[in-house]
C-alpha cells in the first residue's frame, strides 16, 4: 500500500480509539465507583443493549479474521468454527443464562460457591477464569499484530510489537477508568460497526457472482487447487485418525466452551432480571447467527477472488484474508476505492480487538479481585478496596497477555480461541452444571472438577504440536510433543466431569440440603437474587 493509503487506515484506527476513549472518559465522570458499578454497570442495561454487547464481546478477532481465513485456506473444514460457535449459544440459552443471573453477583465463582465452602471454591474458579481469559486475550493480540503487519507490508517486527503493547495499554485504560459501563458501550459500538462492515463485504462478494452461491463455491474450489475436496470434509482434519480425533475434539470444545467463558457469563449480571438475561441471549443469537453466515461467504469469497496462495503469502495462518478481500473488492489496494475499503475493514477489525480485550480483561480482573484476592488476603475489606485490586490486576493480566501474544504471532487467531474454549469447557462448564443441577455435589467435588479439567487441558496443550515439535509451533526449535492432538477437549472435558463426580463420591462432607434448596429456588424463580 502507498504511504497515503496507510495513513488513511491509521487515521481510521485513531478515530475509533478517540471515540472509545471519549466514552471511557464520559463514563468515568458519571459513576460512583462501587463494586456493582465497576463489575456489572449498575445492572441497568436493557436486553437489546446487552444483546448487542454480548455479540460485540463474542464476535472477536477469531470470528472476523480467523474463521474467514481458515475457510479461505481449508474450505469446508474451516466452517466448523462458524457452526460450533453458533450452536454453542443453544447451550447458553437453555442451560445457563437465567440460572447464572439468578444465582450469582459478578463472577462464575459466585454461582459455584453459593452452597459450598467459599474459600477453596473461589480460589479454584478464579484461577481457572484467569487462565481462560489470558488464552483468549492472546488471540486478540495476535490479530492486532497481523493487521499492522499487513498494513506495513508484512515486515516490521518492531511495529507489530508496539501494536501489541499499545492494545494491551488501551485495554487497561478502558477497564481501569470505565469499568463495565464503558466496556459495554464500546462493545455496542463495535457490534454495529462489525455488522455493517460484514454486510457491506458480503453484498459486494455476492454481486461479483451475480448472487449465484453455486458459482461462488465452484470458483473457490477451482482457485484452491484442491477441486471438490475443498468443498468436502477432510482437507484439514481428515488425513488420518489423529486429524479426525482433532476435528471431534475441536467441535466438542467449541459447542461446550461458550457456557464456561468468564467474560460471557459476566454479561448476564449487567441486566436487572433473569428474563432480561434470556432475552439478551435471544438478541445475541440473532446477531451472531447472521454474522457467522456472512463469514462463510467472506471465506469462500477470499478463496474465489484471491486464492489461498495469495492469502497464505500475506499471513501463513490466513488472519488477513478479510482485509485483503476488502482491498480487492474496492478495486485493489493501489486504488483509492480499494484503499478506503481496506482501511475501513482494518479499522473495524481493530475496533473488534479493542472491544473484546476490554471485556475479557474486566472479567479476569474481577476474578482476581472478587475471588482470589478476597479469599486469600482479606475477609472484611471494603468493596472500594476490591475495585482498586481489580484495576491493578488488569495491569498484570495485560502484561502477561502482551508477552504471550508476541510469542504466538504466527498462529491462527481462531485456532488460539479454540484452545481457550477447550479450557473453559474442561474446567468451568462441569463445575457450573454440577452446581446448578446436582443435589449431592460437594465442595471437594467442585474443587476437583475445576482442577481436574484445568490441569489436564493446560498440560496437554503444552505437550501438543501447538507448543513444540513442528515448524508452526510456538517453539519450533525444540520437541517435547507427546500428545498428538492440537485441541485437548476430547480428553480434558470428560476428565473435568469425571473429577467432579469422583470428588463428590469420596467426600466426607454431607451436602447441605437447606443451602441447595435455597439455591434451587433462587436459580429457578429469581427469589432473593441480587
Tab-separated table of N, CA and C in Angstrom, residues 237-384:
chain	number	residue	atom	x	y	z
A	237	UNK	N	-8.750	-31.794	8.515
A	237	UNK	CA	-8.892	-32.716	9.637
A	237	UNK	C	-9.147	-34.167	9.225
A	238	UNK	N	-8.943	-34.518	7.955
A	238	UNK	CA	-9.275	-35.873	7.533
A	238	UNK	C	-8.118	-36.709	7.048
A	239	UNK	N	-6.896	-36.275	7.254
A	239	UNK	CA	-5.740	-37.003	6.717
A	239	UNK	C	-5.591	-38.379	7.356
A	240	UNK	N	-5.814	-38.497	8.660
A	240	UNK	CA	-5.684	-39.769	9.360
A	240	UNK	C	-6.579	-39.724	10.591
A	241	UNK	N	-6.516	-40.775	11.406
A	241	UNK	CA	-7.390	-40.825	12.570
A	241	UNK	C	-7.019	-39.772	13.615
A	242	UNK	N	-5.758	-39.397	13.663
A	242	UNK	CA	-5.365	-38.331	14.589
A	242	UNK	C	-6.052	-37.026	14.217
A	243	UNK	N	-6.055	-36.718	12.908
A	243	UNK	CA	-6.708	-35.497	12.446
A	243	UNK	C	-8.215	-35.547	12.686
A	244	UNK	N	-8.804	-36.721	12.522
A	244	UNK	CA	-10.257	-36.838	12.745
A	244	UNK	C	-10.600	-36.671	14.223
A	245	UNK	N	-9.770	-37.244	15.077
A	245	UNK	CA	-9.986	-37.037	16.512
A	245	UNK	C	-9.820	-35.561	16.873
A	246	UNK	N	-8.867	-34.882	16.241
A	246	UNK	CA	-8.679	-33.453	16.460
A	246	UNK	C	-9.932	-32.689	16.056
A	247	UNK	N	-10.539	-33.101	14.968
A	247	UNK	CA	-11.771	-32.483	14.477
A	247	UNK	C	-12.889	-32.615	15.520
A	248	UNK	N	-13.057	-33.832	16.040
A	248	UNK	CA	-14.102	-34.055	17.044
A	248	UNK	C	-13.789	-33.299	18.332
A	249	UNK	N	-12.517	-33.266	18.695
A	249	UNK	CA	-12.114	-32.562	19.903
A	249	UNK	C	-12.412	-31.074	19.797
A	250	UNK	N	-12.099	-30.503	18.644
A	250	UNK	CA	-12.364	-29.083	18.429
A	250	UNK	C	-13.859	-28.793	18.470
A	251	UNK	N	-14.648	-29.625	17.779
A	251	UNK	CA	-16.096	-29.415	17.774
A	251	UNK	C	-16.688	-29.471	19.166
A	252	UNK	N	-16.237	-30.424	19.975
A	252	UNK	CA	-16.723	-30.543	21.350
A	252	UNK	C	-16.370	-29.306	22.166
A	253	UNK	N	-15.150	-28.809	21.996
A	253	UNK	CA	-14.720	-27.621	22.737
A	253	UNK	C	-15.517	-26.387	22.338
A	254	UNK	N	-15.768	-26.222	21.040
A	254	UNK	CA	-16.493	-25.036	20.581
A	254	UNK	C	-17.934	-25.028	21.072
A	255	UNK	N	-18.596	-26.184	21.020
A	255	UNK	CA	-20.009	-26.239	21.397
A	255	UNK	C	-20.199	-26.063	22.903
A	256	UNK	N	-19.285	-26.623	23.696
A	256	UNK	CA	-19.444	-26.573	25.150
A	256	UNK	C	-18.696	-25.422	25.813
A	257	UNK	N	-17.729	-24.823	25.107
A	257	UNK	CA	-16.877	-23.833	25.743
A	257	UNK	C	-17.523	-22.505	26.042
A	258	UNK	N	-18.455	-22.057	25.207
A	258	UNK	CA	-19.050	-20.726	25.387
A	258	UNK	C	-19.692	-20.580	26.757
A	259	UNK	N	-20.374	-21.627	27.218
A	259	UNK	CA	-21.075	-21.563	28.504
A	259	UNK	C	-20.111	-21.469	29.680
A	260	UNK	N	-18.812	-21.646	29.442
A	260	UNK	CA	-17.837	-21.527	30.517
A	260	UNK	C	-16.917	-20.339	30.392
A	261	UNK	N	-17.153	-19.464	29.412
A	261	UNK	CA	-16.284	-18.302	29.221
A	261	UNK	C	-16.608	-17.217	30.259
A	262	UNK	N	-15.648	-16.792	31.066
A	262	UNK	CA	-15.936	-15.814	32.133
A	262	UNK	C	-16.492	-14.496	31.608
A	263	UNK	N	-15.963	-13.992	30.473
A	263	UNK	CA	-16.419	-12.680	30.009
A	263	UNK	C	-17.826	-12.751	29.419
A	264	UNK	N	-18.279	-13.928	29.005
A	264	UNK	CA	-19.663	-14.079	28.549
A	264	UNK	C	-20.593	-14.208	29.749
A	265	UNK	N	-20.223	-15.024	30.724
A	265	UNK	CA	-21.053	-15.182	31.921
A	265	UNK	C	-21.238	-13.864	32.656
A	266	UNK	N	-20.205	-13.027	32.679
A	266	UNK	CA	-20.307	-11.753	33.404
A	266	UNK	C	-21.318	-10.812	32.762
A	267	UNK	N	-21.625	-10.989	31.504
A	267	UNK	CA	-22.575	-10.123	30.825
A	267	UNK	C	-24.001	-10.340	31.334
A	268	UNK	N	-24.293	-11.498	31.895
A	268	UNK	CA	-25.641	-11.751	32.399
A	268	UNK	C	-25.932	-10.981	33.678
A	269	UNK	N	-24.894	-10.451	34.327
A	269	UNK	CA	-25.091	-9.677	35.548
A	269	UNK	C	-25.348	-8.199	35.274
A	270	UNK	N	-25.289	-7.785	34.015
A	270	UNK	CA	-25.460	-6.367	33.691
A	270	UNK	C	-26.914	-5.993	33.423
A	271	UNK	N	-27.822	-6.967	33.475
A	271	UNK	CA	-29.255	-6.698	33.285
A	271	UNK	C	-29.968	-6.919	34.617
A	272	UNK	N	-31.160	-6.325	34.795
A	272	UNK	CA	-31.797	-6.354	36.118
A	272	UNK	C	-32.436	-7.676	36.510
A	273	UNK	N	-32.856	-8.500	35.528
A	273	UNK	CA	-33.591	-9.723	35.855
A	273	UNK	C	-33.122	-10.890	34.995
A	274	UNK	N	-33.536	-12.108	35.404
A	274	UNK	CA	-33.217	-13.305	34.622
A	274	UNK	C	-33.938	-13.289	33.277
A	275	UNK	N	-35.161	-12.765	33.264
A	275	UNK	CA	-35.897	-12.683	31.996
A	275	UNK	C	-35.152	-11.784	31.013
A	276	UNK	N	-34.586	-10.694	31.513
A	276	UNK	CA	-33.792	-9.817	30.651
A	276	UNK	C	-32.538	-10.528	30.156
A	277	UNK	N	-31.943	-11.382	30.998
A	277	UNK	CA	-30.771	-12.143	30.569
A	277	UNK	C	-31.127	-13.087	29.424
A	278	UNK	N	-32.264	-13.774	29.550
A	278	UNK	CA	-32.686	-14.685	28.485
A	278	UNK	C	-32.962	-13.929	27.191
A	279	UNK	N	-33.629	-12.796	27.287
A	279	UNK	CA	-33.911	-12.009	26.081
A	279	UNK	C	-32.628	-11.454	25.472
A	280	UNK	N	-31.656	-11.143	26.312
A	280	UNK	CA	-30.355	-10.692	25.796
A	280	UNK	C	-29.721	-11.764	24.921
A	281	UNK	N	-29.801	-13.015	25.384
A	281	UNK	CA	-29.219	-14.117	24.617
A	281	UNK	C	-29.937	-14.305	23.290
A	282	UNK	N	-31.249	-14.133	23.278
A	282	UNK	CA	-32.003	-14.252	22.022
A	282	UNK	C	-31.543	-13.194	21.016
A	283	UNK	N	-31.389	-11.962	21.480
A	283	UNK	CA	-30.873	-10.907	20.605
A	283	UNK	C	-29.462	-11.249	20.119
A	284	UNK	N	-28.645	-11.740	21.027
A	284	UNK	CA	-27.263	-12.078	20.665
A	284	UNK	C	-27.225	-13.191	19.621
A	285	UNK	N	-28.075	-14.210	19.789
A	285	UNK	CA	-28.095	-15.315	18.827
A	285	UNK	C	-28.475	-14.811	17.440
A	286	UNK	N	-29.450	-13.909	17.370
A	286	UNK	CA	-29.858	-13.369	16.071
A	286	UNK	C	-28.697	-12.639	15.393
A	287	UNK	N	-27.998	-11.806	16.144
A	287	UNK	CA	-26.876	-11.052	15.577
A	287	UNK	C	-25.710	-11.969	15.214
A	288	UNK	N	-25.357	-12.858	16.136
A	288	UNK	CA	-24.214	-13.741	15.913
A	288	UNK	C	-24.490	-14.720	14.783
A	289	UNK	N	-25.722	-15.244	14.718
A	289	UNK	CA	-26.070	-16.166	13.638
A	289	UNK	C	-25.940	-15.526	12.273
A	290	UNK	N	-26.468	-14.313	12.135
A	290	UNK	CA	-26.333	-13.613	10.860
A	290	UNK	C	-24.880	-13.342	10.516
A	291	UNK	N	-24.091	-12.993	11.526
A	291	UNK	CA	-22.687	-12.695	11.271
A	291	UNK	C	-21.920	-13.918	10.798
A	292	UNK	N	-22.132	-15.067	11.436
A	292	UNK	CA	-21.386	-16.259	11.051
A	292	UNK	C	-21.780	-16.772	9.670
A	293	UNK	N	-23.018	-16.560	9.282
A	293	UNK	CA	-23.388	-16.883	7.903
A	293	UNK	C	-22.588	-16.028	6.927
A	294	UNK	N	-22.373	-14.783	7.297
A	294	UNK	CA	-21.611	-13.896	6.413
A	294	UNK	C	-20.126	-14.264	6.377
A	295	UNK	N	-19.576	-14.767	7.499
A	295	UNK	CA	-18.168	-15.162	7.469
A	295	UNK	C	-17.936	-16.308	6.495
A	296	UNK	N	-18.937	-17.162	6.302
A	296	UNK	CA	-18.815	-18.253	5.327
A	296	UNK	C	-18.693	-17.683	3.926
A	297	UNK	N	-19.539	-16.699	3.614
A	297	UNK	CA	-19.473	-16.053	2.299
A	297	UNK	C	-18.118	-15.361	2.116
A	298	UNK	N	-17.657	-14.684	3.158
A	298	UNK	CA	-16.382	-13.959	3.058
A	298	UNK	C	-15.212	-14.922	2.888
A	299	UNK	N	-15.235	-16.044	3.606
A	299	UNK	CA	-14.148	-17.008	3.486
A	299	UNK	C	-14.066	-17.610	2.097
A	300	UNK	N	-15.191	-18.063	1.585
A	300	UNK	CA	-15.197	-18.615	0.233
A	300	UNK	C	-14.962	-17.526	-0.807
A	301	UNK	N	-15.413	-16.298	-0.509
A	301	UNK	CA	-15.138	-15.187	-1.416
A	301	UNK	C	-13.661	-14.904	-1.534
A	302	UNK	N	-12.946	-14.954	-0.390
A	302	UNK	CA	-11.491	-14.753	-0.429
A	302	UNK	C	-10.813	-15.866	-1.222
A	303	UNK	N	-11.286	-17.116	-1.061
A	303	UNK	CA	-10.708	-18.227	-1.818
A	303	UNK	C	-10.964	-18.075	-3.311
A	304	UNK	N	-12.162	-17.591	-3.684
A	304	UNK	CA	-12.525	-17.487	-5.090
A	304	UNK	C	-11.874	-16.293	-5.780
A	305	UNK	N	-11.785	-15.171	-5.087
A	305	UNK	CA	-11.302	-13.939	-5.722
A	305	UNK	C	-9.797	-13.730	-5.540
A	306	UNK	N	-9.251	-14.204	-4.441
A	306	UNK	CA	-7.819	-14.025	-4.178
A	306	UNK	C	-7.037	-15.315	-4.389
A	307	UNK	N	-7.622	-16.419	-3.956
A	307	UNK	CA	-6.926	-17.697	-3.989
A	307	UNK	C	-6.168	-17.936	-2.697
A	308	UNK	N	-6.128	-19.182	-2.215
A	308	UNK	CA	-5.433	-19.479	-0.957
A	308	UNK	C	-3.954	-19.091	-0.963
A	309	UNK	N	-3.316	-19.173	-2.121
A	309	UNK	CA	-1.881	-18.856	-2.168
A	309	UNK	C	-1.622	-17.398	-1.808
A	310	UNK	N	-2.456	-16.495	-2.334
A	310	UNK	CA	-2.271	-15.076	-2.028
A	310	UNK	C	-2.577	-14.789	-0.566
A	311	UNK	N	-3.610	-15.456	-0.040
A	311	UNK	CA	-3.953	-15.281	1.366
A	311	UNK	C	-2.808	-15.767	2.247
A	312	UNK	N	-2.270	-16.934	1.917
A	312	UNK	CA	-1.186	-17.521	2.707
A	312	UNK	C	0.106	-16.713	2.590
A	313	UNK	N	0.317	-16.098	1.431
A	313	UNK	CA	1.526	-15.293	1.243
A	313	UNK	C	1.526	-14.073	2.156
A	314	UNK	N	0.330	-13.523	2.428
A	314	UNK	CA	0.235	-12.362	3.305
A	314	UNK	C	0.388	-12.761	4.766
A	315	UNK	N	-0.266	-13.871	5.145
A	315	UNK	CA	-0.187	-14.371	6.521
A	315	UNK	C	-0.375	-15.872	6.471
A	316	UNK	N	0.586	-16.613	6.975
A	316	UNK	CA	0.583	-18.065	6.822
A	316	UNK	C	-0.652	-18.726	7.413
A	317	UNK	N	-1.266	-18.101	8.401
A	317	UNK	CA	-2.439	-18.682	9.047
A	317	UNK	C	-3.753	-18.142	8.506
A	318	UNK	N	-3.692	-17.225	7.538
A	318	UNK	CA	-4.911	-16.708	6.930
A	318	UNK	C	-5.581	-15.584	7.669
A	319	UNK	N	-4.930	-15.003	8.682
A	319	UNK	CA	-5.581	-13.986	9.510
A	319	UNK	C	-5.924	-12.704	8.758
A	320	UNK	N	-5.311	-12.473	7.590
A	320	UNK	CA	-5.539	-11.210	6.870
A	320	UNK	C	-6.413	-11.397	5.634
A	321	UNK	N	-7.133	-12.515	5.537
A	321	UNK	CA	-7.941	-12.784	4.343
A	321	UNK	C	-9.011	-11.720	4.123
A	322	UNK	N	-9.703	-11.304	5.180
A	322	UNK	CA	-10.803	-10.350	5.021
A	322	UNK	C	-10.310	-8.955	4.623
A	323	UNK	N	-9.287	-8.380	5.273
A	323	UNK	CA	-8.782	-7.094	4.788
A	323	UNK	C	-8.275	-7.150	3.346
A	324	UNK	N	-7.611	-8.245	2.965
A	324	UNK	CA	-7.171	-8.389	1.571
A	324	UNK	C	-8.356	-8.441	0.622
A	325	UNK	N	-9.399	-9.166	1.027
A	325	UNK	CA	-10.611	-9.244	0.200
A	325	UNK	C	-11.242	-7.870	0.052
A	326	UNK	N	-11.266	-7.095	1.117
A	326	UNK	CA	-11.840	-5.751	1.050
A	326	UNK	C	-11.085	-4.886	0.054
A	327	UNK	N	-9.745	-4.943	0.097
A	327	UNK	CA	-8.963	-4.173	-0.861
A	327	UNK	C	-9.236	-4.595	-2.290
A	328	UNK	N	-9.381	-5.880	-2.529
A	328	UNK	CA	-9.661	-6.384	-3.873
A	328	UNK	C	-11.038	-5.921	-4.351
A	329	UNK	N	-12.050	-6.012	-3.492
A	329	UNK	CA	-13.406	-5.633	-3.880
A	329	UNK	C	-13.519	-4.148	-4.183
A	330	UNK	N	-12.657	-3.345	-3.559
A	330	UNK	CA	-12.693	-1.906	-3.814
A	330	UNK	C	-11.916	-1.483	-5.044
A	331	UNK	N	-11.293	-2.436	-5.734
A	331	UNK	CA	-10.544	-2.112	-6.945
A	331	UNK	C	-9.059	-2.326	-6.813
A	332	UNK	N	-8.630	-2.982	-5.722
A	332	UNK	CA	-7.205	-3.199	-5.499
A	332	UNK	C	-6.668	-2.199	-4.495
A	333	UNK	N	-5.708	-2.630	-3.677
A	333	UNK	CA	-5.207	-1.739	-2.622
A	333	UNK	C	-4.425	-0.555	-3.178
A	334	UNK	N	-4.038	-0.629	-4.461
A	334	UNK	CA	-3.345	0.508	-5.062
A	334	UNK	C	-4.314	1.596	-5.503
A	335	UNK	N	-5.602	1.255	-5.591
A	335	UNK	CA	-6.614	2.237	-5.990
A	335	UNK	C	-7.185	2.931	-4.763
A	336	UNK	N	-7.801	4.089	-4.988
A	336	UNK	CA	-8.392	4.828	-3.864
A	336	UNK	C	-9.536	4.054	-3.235
A	337	UNK	N	-10.412	3.475	-4.086
A	337	UNK	CA	-11.546	2.705	-3.566
A	337	UNK	C	-11.097	1.516	-2.754
A	338	UNK	N	-10.097	0.795	-3.283
A	338	UNK	CA	-9.606	-0.359	-2.562
A	338	UNK	C	-8.954	0.020	-1.255
A	339	UNK	N	-8.197	1.108	-1.254
A	339	UNK	CA	-7.531	1.553	-0.036
A	339	UNK	C	-8.542	1.995	1.017
A	340	UNK	N	-9.605	2.695	0.575
A	340	UNK	CA	-10.627	3.153	1.518
A	340	UNK	C	-11.341	1.971	2.148
A	341	UNK	N	-11.738	0.994	1.307
A	341	UNK	CA	-12.455	-0.170	1.832
A	341	UNK	C	-11.535	-1.007	2.730
A	342	UNK	N	-10.291	-1.172	2.309
A	342	UNK	CA	-9.327	-1.891	3.138
A	342	UNK	C	-9.159	-1.202	4.483
A	343	UNK	N	-8.981	0.103	4.478
A	343	UNK	CA	-8.777	0.852	5.714
A	343	UNK	C	-10.002	0.755	6.623
A	344	UNK	N	-11.199	0.817	6.018
A	344	UNK	CA	-12.437	0.727	6.781
A	344	UNK	C	-12.545	-0.635	7.475
A	345	UNK	N	-12.272	-1.700	6.733
A	345	UNK	CA	-12.376	-3.043	7.298
A	345	UNK	C	-11.282	-3.282	8.338
A	346	UNK	N	-10.066	-2.808	8.054
A	346	UNK	CA	-8.984	-2.962	9.021
A	346	UNK	C	-9.308	-2.223	10.317
A	347	UNK	N	-9.917	-1.034	10.189
A	347	UNK	CA	-10.295	-0.269	11.382
A	347	UNK	C	-11.376	-0.996	12.176
A	348	UNK	N	-12.340	-1.626	11.475
A	348	UNK	CA	-13.381	-2.399	12.165
A	348	UNK	C	-12.759	-3.582	12.897
A	349	UNK	N	-11.826	-4.256	12.222
A	349	UNK	CA	-11.158	-5.390	12.865
A	349	UNK	C	-10.391	-4.937	14.101
A	350	UNK	N	-9.746	-3.792	14.001
A	350	UNK	CA	-9.015	-3.256	15.141
A	350	UNK	C	-9.986	-2.881	16.264
A	351	UNK	N	-11.142	-2.310	15.891
A	351	UNK	CA	-12.167	-1.992	16.882
A	351	UNK	C	-12.672	-3.263	17.556
A	352	UNK	N	-12.817	-4.326	16.774
A	352	UNK	CA	-13.231	-5.614	17.311
A	352	UNK	C	-12.266	-6.088	18.388
A	353	UNK	N	-11.000	-5.989	18.088
A	353	UNK	CA	-9.977	-6.446	19.035
A	353	UNK	C	-10.025	-5.627	20.318
A	354	UNK	N	-10.104	-4.296	20.195
A	354	UNK	CA	-10.107	-3.446	21.385
A	354	UNK	C	-11.320	-3.707	22.267
A	355	UNK	N	-12.496	-3.884	21.646
A	355	UNK	CA	-13.709	-4.111	22.432
A	355	UNK	C	-13.660	-5.446	23.161
A	356	UNK	N	-13.174	-6.478	22.472
A	356	UNK	CA	-13.144	-7.801	23.089
A	356	UNK	C	-12.122	-7.854	24.220
A	357	UNK	N	-10.948	-7.273	24.013
A	357	UNK	CA	-9.932	-7.337	25.080
A	357	UNK	C	-10.402	-6.578	26.321
A	358	UNK	N	-11.189	-5.534	26.135
A	358	UNK	CA	-11.710	-4.807	27.297
A	358	UNK	C	-12.632	-5.705	28.118
A	359	UNK	N	-13.535	-6.424	27.435
A	359	UNK	CA	-14.450	-7.309	28.146
A	359	UNK	C	-13.740	-8.447	28.850
A	360	UNK	N	-12.762	-9.052	28.178
A	360	UNK	CA	-12.037	-10.173	28.786
A	360	UNK	C	-11.204	-9.704	29.977
A	361	UNK	N	-10.546	-8.565	29.820
A	361	UNK	CA	-9.713	-8.050	30.905
A	361	UNK	C	-10.555	-7.712	32.132
A	362	UNK	N	-11.737	-7.143	31.906
A	362	UNK	CA	-12.618	-6.818	33.027
A	362	UNK	C	-13.050	-8.084	33.757
A	363	UNK	N	-13.430	-9.121	33.003
A	363	UNK	CA	-13.878	-10.362	33.634
A	363	UNK	C	-12.753	-11.028	34.416
A	364	UNK	N	-11.559	-11.052	33.851
A	364	UNK	CA	-10.446	-11.713	34.538
A	364	UNK	C	-9.975	-10.917	35.756
A	365	UNK	N	-9.947	-9.591	35.640
A	365	UNK	CA	-9.555	-8.790	36.802
A	365	UNK	C	-10.594	-8.890	37.917
A	366	UNK	N	-11.873	-9.046	37.545
A	366	UNK	CA	-12.907	-9.268	38.556
A	366	UNK	C	-12.683	-10.587	39.282
A	367	UNK	N	-12.270	-11.627	38.547
A	367	UNK	CA	-11.988	-12.918	39.182
A	367	UNK	C	-10.816	-12.802	40.154
A	368	UNK	N	-9.791	-12.050	39.749
A	368	UNK	CA	-8.634	-11.877	40.637
A	368	UNK	C	-9.044	-11.157	41.918
A	369	UNK	N	-9.780	-10.067	41.791
A	369	UNK	CA	-10.119	-9.254	42.959
A	369	UNK	C	-11.247	-9.852	43.789
A	370	UNK	N	-12.331	-10.244	43.115
A	370	UNK	CA	-13.531	-10.689	43.821
A	370	UNK	C	-13.394	-12.106	44.378
A	371	UNK	N	-12.586	-12.937	43.701
A	371	UNK	CA	-12.457	-14.341	44.115
A	371	UNK	C	-11.105	-14.627	44.768
A	372	UNK	N	-10.012	-14.400	44.037
A	372	UNK	CA	-8.696	-14.771	44.545
A	372	UNK	C	-8.247	-13.870	45.689
A	373	UNK	N	-8.232	-12.561	45.454
A	373	UNK	CA	-7.746	-11.638	46.483
A	373	UNK	C	-8.632	-11.673	47.722
A	374	UNK	N	-9.942	-11.655	47.500
A	374	UNK	CA	-10.867	-11.652	48.627
A	374	UNK	C	-10.743	-12.925	49.454
A	375	UNK	N	-10.387	-14.040	48.817
A	375	UNK	CA	-10.263	-15.303	49.538
A	375	UNK	C	-8.914	-15.456	50.223
A	376	UNK	N	-7.855	-14.974	49.583
A	376	UNK	CA	-6.508	-15.230	50.070
A	376	UNK	C	-5.983	-14.167	51.035
A	377	UNK	N	-6.372	-12.913	50.823
A	377	UNK	CA	-5.700	-11.828	51.536
A	377	UNK	C	-6.544	-11.146	52.593
A	378	UNK	N	-7.825	-11.120	52.423
A	378	UNK	CA	-8.607	-10.359	53.391
A	378	UNK	C	-10.021	-10.913	53.451
A	379	UNK	N	-10.664	-10.686	54.567
A	379	UNK	CA	-12.017	-11.199	54.727
A	379	UNK	C	-13.041	-10.094	55.014
A	380	UNK	N	-12.580	-8.949	55.500
A	380	UNK	CA	-13.533	-7.904	55.886
A	380	UNK	C	-13.166	-6.554	55.277
A	381	UNK	N	-12.519	-6.573	54.117
A	381	UNK	CA	-12.125	-5.321	53.489
A	381	UNK	C	-13.297	-4.607	52.846
A	382	UNK	N	-13.086	-3.343	52.556
A	382	UNK	CA	-14.139	-2.556	51.921
A	382	UNK	C	-14.255	-2.904	50.452
A	383	UNK	N	-15.421	-2.736	49.861
A	383	UNK	CA	-15.631	-3.016	48.449
A	383	UNK	C	-14.759	-2.121	47.569
A	384	UNK	N	-14.583	-0.881	48.017
A	384	UNK	CA	-13.764	0.025	47.216
A	384	UNK	C	-12.337	-0.516	47.092
